[in-house]
Coordinates of C-alpha atoms and ligand atoms in Angstrom, one line a residue:
M1 CA 18.1 -7.8 23.4
R2 CA 16.4 -10.4 21.3
R3 CA 18.1 -13.4 20.0
L4 CA 19.3 -12.8 16.4
R5 CA 19.5 -15.3 13.5
I6 CA 23.1 -14.6 12.3
G7 CA 24.7 -15.9 9.2
I8 CA 28.5 -15.7 8.5
L9 CA 29.8 -16.2 5.0
D10 CA 33.6 -16.6 4.6
L11 CA 34.3 -16.2 0.8
V12 CA 37.5 -18.0 0.0
T13 CA 37.0 -17.7 -3.8
K14 CA 35.2 -15.4 -6.1
S15 CA 33.3 -17.4 -8.4
P16 CA 31.8 -21.1 -8.8
N17 CA 33.7 -23.9 -10.3
P18 CA 37.2 -23.7 -8.9
S19 CA 40.3 -25.3 -10.6
L20 CA 41.5 -28.8 -9.7
Y21 CA 43.8 -27.3 -7.2
G22 CA 41.0 -25.1 -5.9
R23 CA 38.9 -28.1 -5.4
I24 CA 41.5 -29.7 -3.2
M25 CA 42.8 -26.7 -1.3
N26 CA 40.0 -24.0 -1.2
A27 CA 38.6 -25.1 2.1
N28 CA 42.1 -24.9 3.6
L29 CA 42.1 -21.2 2.7
A30 CA 39.3 -20.4 5.2
S31 CA 39.9 -17.3 7.3
I32 CA 40.2 -17.4 11.0
M33 CA 38.2 -14.2 11.7
P34 CA 34.7 -15.5 10.5
Q35 CA 35.0 -18.3 13.0
V36 CA 36.0 -15.8 15.6
I37 CA 33.1 -13.6 14.8
G38 CA 30.9 -16.8 15.1
V39 CA 32.1 -17.4 18.7
W40 CA 31.7 -13.8 19.7
C41 CA 28.1 -13.7 18.3
E42 CA 27.3 -16.8 20.2
Q43 CA 28.8 -15.4 23.3
E44 CA 26.5 -12.5 22.8
G45 CA 23.6 -14.9 22.9
H46 CA 22.7 -15.3 19.2
D47 CA 22.1 -18.4 16.8
V48 CA 25.0 -18.6 14.2
T49 CA 25.3 -20.5 10.9
L50 CA 28.7 -20.2 9.2
V51 CA 29.2 -21.1 5.6
C52 CA 32.6 -21.3 4.0
Y53 CA 32.2 -20.8 0.2
T54 CA 34.9 -22.8 -1.7
G55 CA 33.2 -22.5 -5.1
L56 CA 31.5 -25.8 -5.1
E57 CA 28.4 -24.9 -3.1
N58 CA 25.2 -23.4 -4.1
L59 CA 25.7 -20.3 -2.1
L60 CA 22.0 -19.3 -1.8
E61 CA 21.0 -22.9 -0.7
E62 CA 23.6 -23.1 2.0
L63 CA 22.7 -19.7 3.7
P64 CA 19.4 -19.6 5.6
K65 CA 16.9 -17.3 4.0
D66 CA 15.5 -15.7 7.2
L67 CA 18.7 -14.1 8.7
D68 CA 18.5 -11.0 10.8
V69 CA 22.2 -10.3 10.1
L70 CA 24.7 -11.5 7.6
F71 CA 28.5 -11.1 8.1
V72 CA 30.5 -11.5 4.9
G73 CA 34.4 -11.9 5.1
A74 CA 36.0 -11.3 1.7
F75 CA 39.3 -10.5 0.1
T76 CA 39.1 -7.9 -2.7
Q77 CA 38.9 -10.4 -5.5
S78 CA 35.6 -11.7 -3.9
A79 CA 34.0 -8.1 -3.4
L80 CA 31.6 -8.3 -6.3
L81 CA 30.3 -11.5 -5.2
A82 CA 30.0 -10.2 -1.7
Y83 CA 28.2 -7.0 -3.0
A84 CA 25.7 -9.3 -4.9
V85 CA 25.0 -11.4 -1.9
S86 CA 24.5 -8.3 0.2
N87 CA 22.2 -6.8 -2.3
L88 CA 20.1 -10.0 -2.4
F89 CA 19.8 -10.3 1.4
R90 CA 19.0 -6.6 2.0
R91 CA 16.0 -6.8 -0.3
T92 CA 14.4 -9.3 2.2
G93 CA 15.2 -7.2 5.4
T94 CA 18.6 -8.7 6.4
V95 CA 21.1 -6.3 7.8
T96 CA 24.5 -6.9 6.2
V97 CA 28.1 -6.5 7.5
L98 CA 31.4 -6.7 5.6
G99 CA 34.6 -7.5 7.3
G100 CA 38.0 -8.9 6.1
P101 CA 40.8 -7.5 3.9
H102 CA 38.4 -5.8 1.3
A103 CA 36.4 -3.9 4.2
R104 CA 39.9 -2.6 5.5
C105 CA 41.2 -1.7 2.1
Y106 CA 38.1 -0.1 0.5
P107 CA 35.6 1.0 3.2
E108 CA 34.4 4.0 1.2
D109 CA 33.2 1.8 -1.6
A110 CA 31.9 -1.1 0.5
R111 CA 29.7 1.3 2.6
K112 CA 27.6 1.7 -0.5
Y113 CA 26.6 -2.0 -0.4
F114 CA 26.6 -3.0 3.2
D115 CA 24.9 -1.7 6.2
Y116 CA 28.1 -2.0 8.3
V117 CA 31.7 -2.1 7.2
L118 CA 34.3 -3.2 9.8
G119 CA 38.0 -2.2 10.1
F120 CA 40.0 -3.5 13.1
T121 CA 37.4 -5.9 14.8
D122 CA 37.3 -7.0 18.3
R123 CA 34.5 -8.3 20.4
S124 CA 33.3 -4.9 21.5
V125 CA 32.9 -3.8 17.9
V126 CA 30.9 -6.9 17.1
A127 CA 28.8 -6.4 20.3
E128 CA 28.0 -2.7 19.4
M129 CA 27.1 -3.5 15.9
L130 CA 24.7 -6.2 17.1
R131 CA 23.2 -3.7 19.7
D132 CA 22.8 -1.1 16.9
C133 CA 21.7 -3.6 14.3
Q134 CA 19.6 -1.6 11.8
P135 CA 19.8 -0.8 8.2
H136 CA 22.3 2.1 7.3
R137 CA 21.4 3.3 3.7
P138 CA 22.6 4.5 1.4
Y139 CA 25.8 4.5 3.3
G140 CA 26.8 1.9 5.8
A141 CA 28.2 2.6 9.1
H142 CA 32.0 2.2 9.3
L143 CA 33.1 0.7 12.7
S144 CA 36.7 0.1 13.8
A145 CA 38.6 -0.5 17.0
A146 CA 41.5 1.4 17.7
S147 CA 43.8 -1.5 17.1
Q148 CA 43.7 -5.3 16.4
P149 CA 42.3 -7.3 19.2
L150 CA 44.5 -8.1 22.0
E151 CA 43.2 -11.7 22.3
L152 CA 41.1 -13.9 20.1
P153 CA 38.9 -17.0 21.0
T154 CA 41.0 -20.2 21.2
L155 CA 40.9 -23.1 18.7
R156 CA 38.9 -25.0 21.4
E157 CA 36.3 -22.3 21.4
R158 CA 36.0 -22.1 17.6
W159 CA 36.4 -25.8 16.9
K160 CA 32.8 -26.5 15.8
F161 CA 33.3 -23.9 13.0
T162 CA 36.8 -25.2 12.1
E163 CA 35.7 -28.7 12.0
A164 CA 32.6 -28.0 9.8
V165 CA 34.9 -26.1 7.2
L166 CA 37.4 -29.0 7.2
T167 CA 34.8 -31.5 6.3
K168 CA 34.8 -29.7 2.8
A169 CA 38.6 -30.4 2.3
P170 CA 38.5 -33.7 0.4
T171 CA 42.0 -34.8 1.1
I172 CA 44.5 -32.5 2.8
K173 CA 43.0 -30.8 5.8
I174 CA 44.8 -27.8 7.3
V175 CA 43.7 -26.4 10.6
P176 CA 44.0 -22.7 10.6
M177 CA 45.8 -21.1 13.7
I178 CA 47.3 -17.8 14.6
G179 CA 49.7 -16.9 17.2
S180 CA 50.5 -13.2 16.3
L181 CA 49.2 -10.1 14.6
G182 CA 51.1 -7.5 12.7
C183 CA 54.7 -7.5 11.8
P184 CA 57.8 -5.7 13.1
Y185 CA 59.1 -5.1 9.5
S186 CA 58.0 -2.2 7.5
C187 CA 57.7 -3.3 3.8
A188 CA 55.9 -0.3 2.5
F189 CA 53.6 -2.4 0.1
C190 CA 52.2 -4.7 3.0
I191 CA 49.0 -4.3 4.9
D192 CA 50.7 -5.7 8.1
S193 CA 53.5 -3.2 7.9
T194 CA 51.3 -0.6 9.8
V195 CA 50.0 -3.1 12.4
E196 CA 52.2 -3.3 15.5
Y197 CA 53.6 -6.7 16.0
Q198 CA 51.6 -8.5 18.8
P199 CA 52.0 -12.1 20.0
L200 CA 48.6 -13.5 21.3
G201 CA 49.7 -15.5 24.2
F202 CA 51.9 -18.6 24.1
E203 CA 50.2 -20.3 26.9
S204 CA 46.8 -20.5 25.2
L205 CA 48.7 -21.6 22.0
R206 CA 50.1 -24.6 24.0
D207 CA 46.6 -25.4 25.2
D208 CA 45.3 -25.3 21.6
L209 CA 47.9 -27.5 20.3
A210 CA 47.4 -30.1 22.9
F211 CA 43.5 -29.8 22.2
L212 CA 44.1 -30.3 18.6
L213 CA 45.9 -33.6 19.3
T214 CA 42.8 -34.8 21.0
K215 CA 40.7 -34.1 17.8
M216 CA 42.8 -35.3 14.9
K217 CA 45.6 -37.8 14.3
N218 CA 48.7 -36.3 12.9
P219 CA 47.0 -32.9 12.1
I220 CA 48.6 -30.2 9.8
V221 CA 48.4 -26.7 11.1
G222 CA 48.5 -23.7 8.9
W223 CA 49.9 -20.7 10.7
H224 CA 48.1 -17.5 9.6
D225 CA 50.6 -15.2 11.3
P226 CA 51.7 -12.5 8.8
N227 CA 55.4 -13.4 9.6
F228 CA 55.7 -16.6 11.7
G229 CA 58.5 -17.0 14.0
V230 CA 59.3 -13.3 15.0
R231 CA 59.3 -14.7 18.6
F232 CA 60.9 -17.9 17.4
D233 CA 62.0 -19.4 20.8
D234 CA 58.6 -18.7 22.4
Y235 CA 56.8 -20.3 19.4
M236 CA 59.0 -23.4 19.4
G237 CA 58.9 -23.7 23.2
A238 CA 54.9 -23.7 22.9
V239 CA 55.1 -26.4 20.2
E240 CA 57.7 -28.5 22.1
A241 CA 55.8 -28.4 25.3
A242 CA 52.6 -29.4 23.8
V243 CA 53.3 -31.8 20.9
P244 CA 55.3 -35.0 21.2
P245 CA 57.8 -35.5 18.2
G246 CA 56.2 -36.6 15.0
R247 CA 52.6 -35.9 16.1
M248 CA 51.9 -32.7 14.2
R249 CA 52.9 -31.0 10.9
H250 CA 53.0 -27.2 10.3
I251 CA 52.9 -24.8 7.3
A252 CA 54.0 -21.2 7.8
E253 CA 54.8 -17.9 6.1
S254 CA 58.1 -16.5 7.3
S255 CA 60.8 -14.0 6.1
L256 CA 64.1 -15.5 4.8
S257 CA 66.0 -13.5 7.5
L258 CA 64.2 -15.7 10.1
L259 CA 65.2 -18.9 8.4
A260 CA 68.8 -19.4 9.3
E261 CA 70.1 -22.9 9.8
P262 CA 69.7 -23.2 13.5
H263 CA 66.1 -22.2 13.2
L264 CA 65.5 -24.6 10.3
K265 CA 66.9 -27.6 12.3
R266 CA 64.4 -26.7 15.1
L267 CA 61.6 -26.2 12.7
K268 CA 62.4 -29.7 11.1
A269 CA 62.5 -31.4 14.5
N270 CA 59.0 -29.9 15.2
G271 CA 57.4 -31.1 12.0
F272 CA 57.4 -28.0 9.8
R273 CA 56.8 -29.3 6.3
A274 CA 56.2 -26.2 4.2
I275 CA 57.4 -22.6 4.4
L276 CA 56.5 -19.7 2.3
P277 CA 59.2 -16.8 2.3
G278 CA 58.9 -13.6 0.3
I279 CA 61.9 -12.9 -2.1
E280 CA 59.7 -10.2 -3.9
S281 CA 62.4 -8.6 -6.2
W282 CA 66.0 -8.8 -7.1
F283 CA 66.4 -5.0 -7.0
D284 CA 63.8 -3.8 -4.4
L285 CA 62.4 -4.5 -1.1
G286 CA 65.5 -6.1 0.4
N287 CA 64.8 -5.0 4.0
K288 CA 62.9 -8.2 5.1
S289 CA 65.4 -10.6 3.6
K290 CA 68.2 -8.6 5.4
T291 CA 70.5 -8.6 2.3
R292 CA 72.1 -5.7 0.7
L293 CA 72.8 -7.7 -2.4
T294 CA 71.0 -7.0 -5.7
G295 CA 70.8 -8.5 -9.2
M296 CA 72.7 -11.8 -9.8
D297 CA 74.5 -11.7 -6.6
K298 CA 71.2 -11.8 -4.8
V299 CA 69.9 -14.6 -7.0
R300 CA 72.9 -16.7 -6.0
Q301 CA 72.6 -16.1 -2.4
V302 CA 68.9 -16.6 -2.3
A303 CA 69.1 -19.8 -4.4
D304 CA 71.8 -21.1 -1.9
H305 CA 69.6 -20.2 1.0
V306 CA 66.5 -21.9 -0.5
N307 CA 68.4 -25.1 -1.4
M308 CA 69.6 -25.1 2.2
I309 CA 66.0 -24.7 3.4
L310 CA 65.0 -27.6 1.3
R311 CA 67.3 -29.8 3.1
Y312 CA 65.1 -29.3 6.3
I313 CA 61.7 -28.5 4.9
P314 CA 60.2 -30.5 2.1
Y315 CA 58.1 -27.8 0.6
I316 CA 58.9 -24.3 -0.2
Q317 CA 57.0 -21.6 -2.0
T318 CA 58.9 -18.5 -3.0
N319 CA 56.9 -15.3 -3.4
F320 CA 57.8 -12.7 -5.9
V321 CA 56.3 -9.3 -6.9
L322 CA 56.5 -8.3 -10.6
G323 CA 56.6 -4.9 -11.9
L324 CA 58.0 -3.0 -9.1
D325 CA 59.5 0.4 -9.5
G326 CA 63.1 -0.8 -8.9
D327 CA 62.7 -3.1 -12.0
R328 CA 63.4 -2.2 -15.6
G329 CA 64.3 -4.0 -18.9
P330 CA 64.4 -7.8 -19.3
E331 CA 67.0 -8.4 -16.5
P332 CA 64.5 -8.9 -13.6
F333 CA 62.6 -11.6 -15.6
E334 CA 65.9 -13.3 -16.7
L335 CA 67.3 -13.4 -13.2
T336 CA 64.0 -15.0 -11.9
K337 CA 64.4 -17.6 -14.6
T338 CA 68.1 -18.2 -13.4
F339 CA 66.8 -18.6 -10.0
I340 CA 64.3 -21.2 -11.1
D341 CA 67.1 -23.2 -12.6
L342 CA 69.5 -22.7 -9.6
A343 CA 66.7 -23.7 -7.0
P344 CA 64.5 -26.1 -9.0
G345 CA 62.8 -27.4 -5.9
A346 CA 61.1 -24.1 -5.1
F347 CA 57.5 -23.5 -6.2
P348 CA 57.4 -19.9 -7.4
A349 CA 54.3 -17.7 -6.8
Y350 CA 54.2 -14.5 -8.7
S351 CA 52.2 -11.5 -7.9
L352 CA 51.7 -8.5 -10.1
L353 CA 52.3 -5.2 -8.4
S354 CA 48.9 -4.2 -7.1
A355 CA 47.5 -1.3 -4.9
F356 CA 44.7 -2.5 -2.7
G357 CA 43.1 0.8 -1.6
R358 CA 44.2 1.7 1.9
A359 CA 46.2 -1.5 2.4
A360 CA 49.6 0.0 2.5
P361 CA 51.3 3.4 2.8
L362 CA 52.9 3.0 -0.6
N363 CA 49.5 3.2 -2.3
L364 CA 49.2 6.9 -1.6
E365 CA 52.3 7.4 -3.7
Y366 CA 50.8 5.5 -6.6
Q367 CA 47.5 7.4 -6.3
R368 CA 49.3 10.7 -6.0
T369 CA 51.2 10.0 -9.2
G370 CA 47.9 8.9 -11.0
R371 CA 49.1 5.4 -11.6
V372 CA 46.3 3.3 -10.1
L373 CA 43.8 1.9 -12.8
P374 CA 40.2 1.4 -11.9
F375 CA 40.1 -2.3 -12.6
P376 CA 37.1 -4.0 -11.0
F377 CA 37.7 -5.7 -7.7
H378 CA 37.0 -9.0 -9.3
F379 CA 40.3 -9.0 -11.1
L380 CA 42.3 -7.7 -8.1
N381 CA 44.0 -11.0 -7.0
N382 CA 47.5 -10.0 -7.9
N383 CA 47.3 -11.9 -11.2
H384 CA 44.2 -11.2 -13.2
A385 CA 45.0 -7.6 -13.5
M386 CA 47.9 -5.3 -12.5
N387 CA 46.2 -2.0 -11.3
V388 CA 49.3 0.0 -11.1
R389 CA 50.9 1.3 -14.2
P390 CA 54.5 0.1 -14.1
K391 CA 57.1 3.0 -13.9
N392 CA 59.7 1.6 -16.2
Y393 CA 57.8 -0.6 -18.7
G394 CA 55.3 -0.2 -21.4
W395 CA 52.5 -2.8 -21.2
P396 CA 53.6 -5.2 -24.1
E397 CA 57.2 -5.2 -22.8
F398 CA 56.0 -6.0 -19.3
Y399 CA 53.7 -8.7 -20.5
D400 CA 56.3 -10.3 -22.9
G401 CA 58.5 -10.7 -19.7
L402 CA 55.7 -11.9 -17.6
V403 CA 54.6 -14.6 -20.2
D404 CA 58.2 -15.6 -20.6
V405 CA 58.9 -16.1 -16.9
T406 CA 55.7 -17.8 -16.2
R407 CA 56.3 -20.2 -19.2
H408 CA 59.8 -20.9 -18.0
S409 CA 58.6 -21.6 -14.4
F410 CA 55.8 -24.1 -15.4
S411 CA 57.4 -25.8 -18.4
L412 CA 57.5 -29.5 -18.5
R413 CA 61.2 -29.3 -18.0
A414 CA 60.8 -27.2 -14.8
I415 CA 58.0 -29.4 -13.5
A416 CA 60.2 -32.5 -14.1
K417 CA 63.3 -31.0 -12.4
R418 CA 61.1 -30.0 -9.4
I419 CA 60.1 -33.5 -8.7
P420 CA 63.6 -35.0 -7.8
A421 CA 64.6 -31.6 -6.1
T422 CA 61.7 -32.2 -3.7
A423 CA 62.2 -34.8 -1.0
T424 CA 58.8 -36.2 0.0
A425 CA 55.6 -37.5 -1.8
I426 CA 52.9 -35.0 -1.0
P427 CA 55.2 -32.0 -1.8
K428 CA 56.2 -33.5 -5.2
W429 CA 52.5 -34.2 -5.9
M430 CA 51.4 -30.6 -4.8
N431 CA 54.1 -29.1 -7.0
V432 CA 52.8 -31.0 -10.1
V433 CA 49.2 -30.3 -9.5
R434 CA 49.8 -26.6 -8.8
A435 CA 51.9 -26.1 -11.9
M436 CA 49.4 -27.9 -14.2
S437 CA 46.4 -26.2 -12.6
S438 CA 45.3 -22.6 -12.6
E439 CA 48.4 -21.3 -10.8
G440 CA 50.7 -22.5 -13.5
W441 CA 49.4 -23.3 -17.0
G442 CA 46.1 -21.4 -16.3
R443 CA 48.2 -18.3 -15.7
I444 CA 50.3 -18.9 -18.8
R445 CA 47.0 -19.1 -20.8
Y446 CA 45.5 -16.0 -19.2
H447 CA 48.6 -13.7 -19.4
T448 CA 49.1 -14.8 -23.0
T449 CA 45.5 -13.7 -23.8
I450 CA 46.2 -10.3 -22.2
R451 CA 49.4 -9.9 -24.2
K452 CA 47.4 -10.6 -27.5
L453 CA 44.7 -8.2 -26.5
L454 CA 47.3 -5.4 -26.0
D455 CA 48.0 -5.7 -29.8
T456 CA 44.5 -6.5 -31.0
D457 CA 41.9 -4.7 -28.8
A458 CA 42.4 -1.0 -28.7
S459 CA 40.0 -0.7 -25.7
V460 CA 42.1 -2.9 -23.5
R461 CA 45.2 -1.0 -24.4
A462 CA 43.5 2.4 -23.8
Y463 CA 42.2 1.2 -20.4
M464 CA 45.5 -0.1 -19.3
D465 CA 47.2 3.1 -20.5
G466 CA 44.8 5.1 -18.4
E467 CA 43.3 6.9 -21.4
T468 CA 39.7 5.8 -20.7
T469 CA 37.8 4.4 -17.6
V470 CA 35.3 2.6 -19.7
L471 CA 35.7 -1.1 -19.0
P472 CA 36.6 -3.2 -22.1
E473 CA 34.2 -5.8 -23.0
F474 CA 36.7 -8.5 -22.3
Y475 CA 36.5 -7.8 -18.7
V476 CA 32.7 -7.2 -18.5
N477 CA 32.2 -10.6 -20.1
R478 CA 34.6 -12.3 -17.8
I479 CA 32.7 -10.9 -14.7
R480 CA 29.4 -12.0 -16.3
Q481 CA 30.7 -15.6 -16.9
E482 CA 32.6 -16.1 -13.6
L483 CA 29.7 -14.7 -11.3
G484 CA 27.2 -17.0 -13.0
S485 CA 23.7 -16.7 -11.6
M486 CA 25.0 -14.1 -9.0
Y487 CA 25.6 -11.6 -11.8
Q488 CA 22.0 -10.6 -11.9
H489 CA 22.1 -9.5 -8.2
L490 CA 25.2 -7.2 -8.8
P491 CA 24.1 -3.7 -7.6
E492 CA 24.3 -0.9 -10.1
G493 CA 27.7 0.7 -10.3
A494 CA 29.5 -2.2 -8.5
M495 CA 31.9 -2.7 -11.4
Y496 CA 33.3 0.7 -10.9
H497 CA 35.0 2.3 -7.9
D498 CA 37.2 5.3 -7.3
P499 CA 40.9 4.1 -7.4
N500 CA 42.1 7.2 -5.6
A501 CA 39.5 7.1 -2.6
Y502 CA 42.2 6.7 -0.1
L503 CA 44.1 9.8 -1.2
A504 CA 40.8 11.8 -1.4
T505 CA 40.0 10.9 2.3
V506 CA 43.5 11.2 3.8
G507 CA 42.4 14.7 5.0
D508 CA 39.6 13.6 7.1
Q509 CA 41.0 10.8 9.1
A510 CA 40.3 12.4 12.4
D511 CA 36.5 12.5 12.6
P512 CA 35.4 9.2 14.0
V513 CA 31.8 9.1 15.4
S514 CA 31.0 6.3 17.7
I515 CA 27.7 4.6 18.2
G516 CA 29.0 3.2 21.6
G517 CA 31.4 6.1 22.6
R518 CA 34.4 3.9 23.1
G519 CA 36.7 4.9 20.3
K520 CA 35.1 3.1 17.4
R521 CA 35.2 4.9 14.1
K522 CA 32.0 5.3 12.3
A523 CA 32.1 7.3 9.2
S524 CA 28.5 7.4 8.3
Ligands
SF4_1 S1 58.0 -9.0 6.4 FE1 56.1 -9.8 5.3 S2 54.5 -9.4 6.8 FE2 56.2 -8.2 7.4 S3 55.8 -6.2 6.6 FE3 57.2 -7.3 5.2 S4 55.8 -8.3 3.7 FE4 54.5 -7.8 5.5

């Protein structure tokens, strides 16, 4: 097989010119899988150029022009940018491949714009794709392994890619690592709920941590595990065996149920500096925080728990989902405001209820009941649009509550209270920058604009009420502005997709065609 020139593009953002916070942090949001694919491609004997797009680069200057193959890794919010890039490269003969969350959530749509769309991806899927390597048009081949890979290349093996990406992080540099895939919990809205929990090997984790200490002084590790600490003792054992006290800092996403005080003591001793638990709702989704309480009782219990966490871990981001079916009236918003007051040190991150195609079993239910709106992918980042019509709210009422809770969370008073409630300098600074940047004040401005449009622009209201699928000018203009020079390369039809494609294909899940004959799915 001839040696291929392979490009790998990791899209961590959807458009040029990121916010202040994005400029500091985007390079730290790089995904692990593009680096893994880079290692596998080199092991197959090919030349690889990996580009992590943080919104500051000129994309087309960074990528070589004469590629045989271009892999793009994208979340759904970056799908239109990914489609435009693919369109451009296909014109000059490059074979394009899409992987990552968008490929898993919307394979039917992505196949229109890529030659290959990857689901679960292991080394043999990549090797088979490279052997086949040819244009598949008008519909790309859909390849998937039967499950997530059983092992991934080590940090040592992907270091040259990791190191290159980190040169783009101007101050804080976070090394992406992963020790497990899937999750044993079954939150019906989550993409990881249907992936069996699988640790990736604590011995190689130990080796990687020891390796990292030879490369960086006092590094920060960002754990990409969907739910860190499920095998808590094994994890901590690996960290303690490889890292002398005080030599490494860690950030992880973990459920509240795993963050009891004995665990927190050990996390603190091992340098864990930031933790991101999901609270989700005061009335819904209690299974992962293992509480039966709801309403104000839950607010008090969770606030106490979060304040206790802050005695051990200096930075905590609490994740909420707004607009869930268990919520109605002003109470959920008022309870969240009370929580902000009771746990002033926590940074709240809000997600609007969103259904990302095939991501989660619950999406079938939303599609069956006709509640999923066809908002272009560009807006599906949990904030710029809510693509599920809320069950118990009209849009104006919902947006009133959303604007109110966002204003309360990022008011000067809340920002000021967060400073003394946070113990150390970097978390204090992060909280202020985030609140004043796109995640705080930027969201207040955006949600307020949408709230006004609901009263003043009949096309926006009709679209959000599901009365028309014609995209309002407001959204068309935003896509045009945000994609900048890449807008001209957007393939025809890319702004529209079938929001019920998952439901429509549920009946034909059992017809995989393999190009290599070993259980890969190929839907072309
Ligand atoms: S606990 Fe977190 S990672 Fe696990 S299924 Fe629930 S939301 Fe997903």
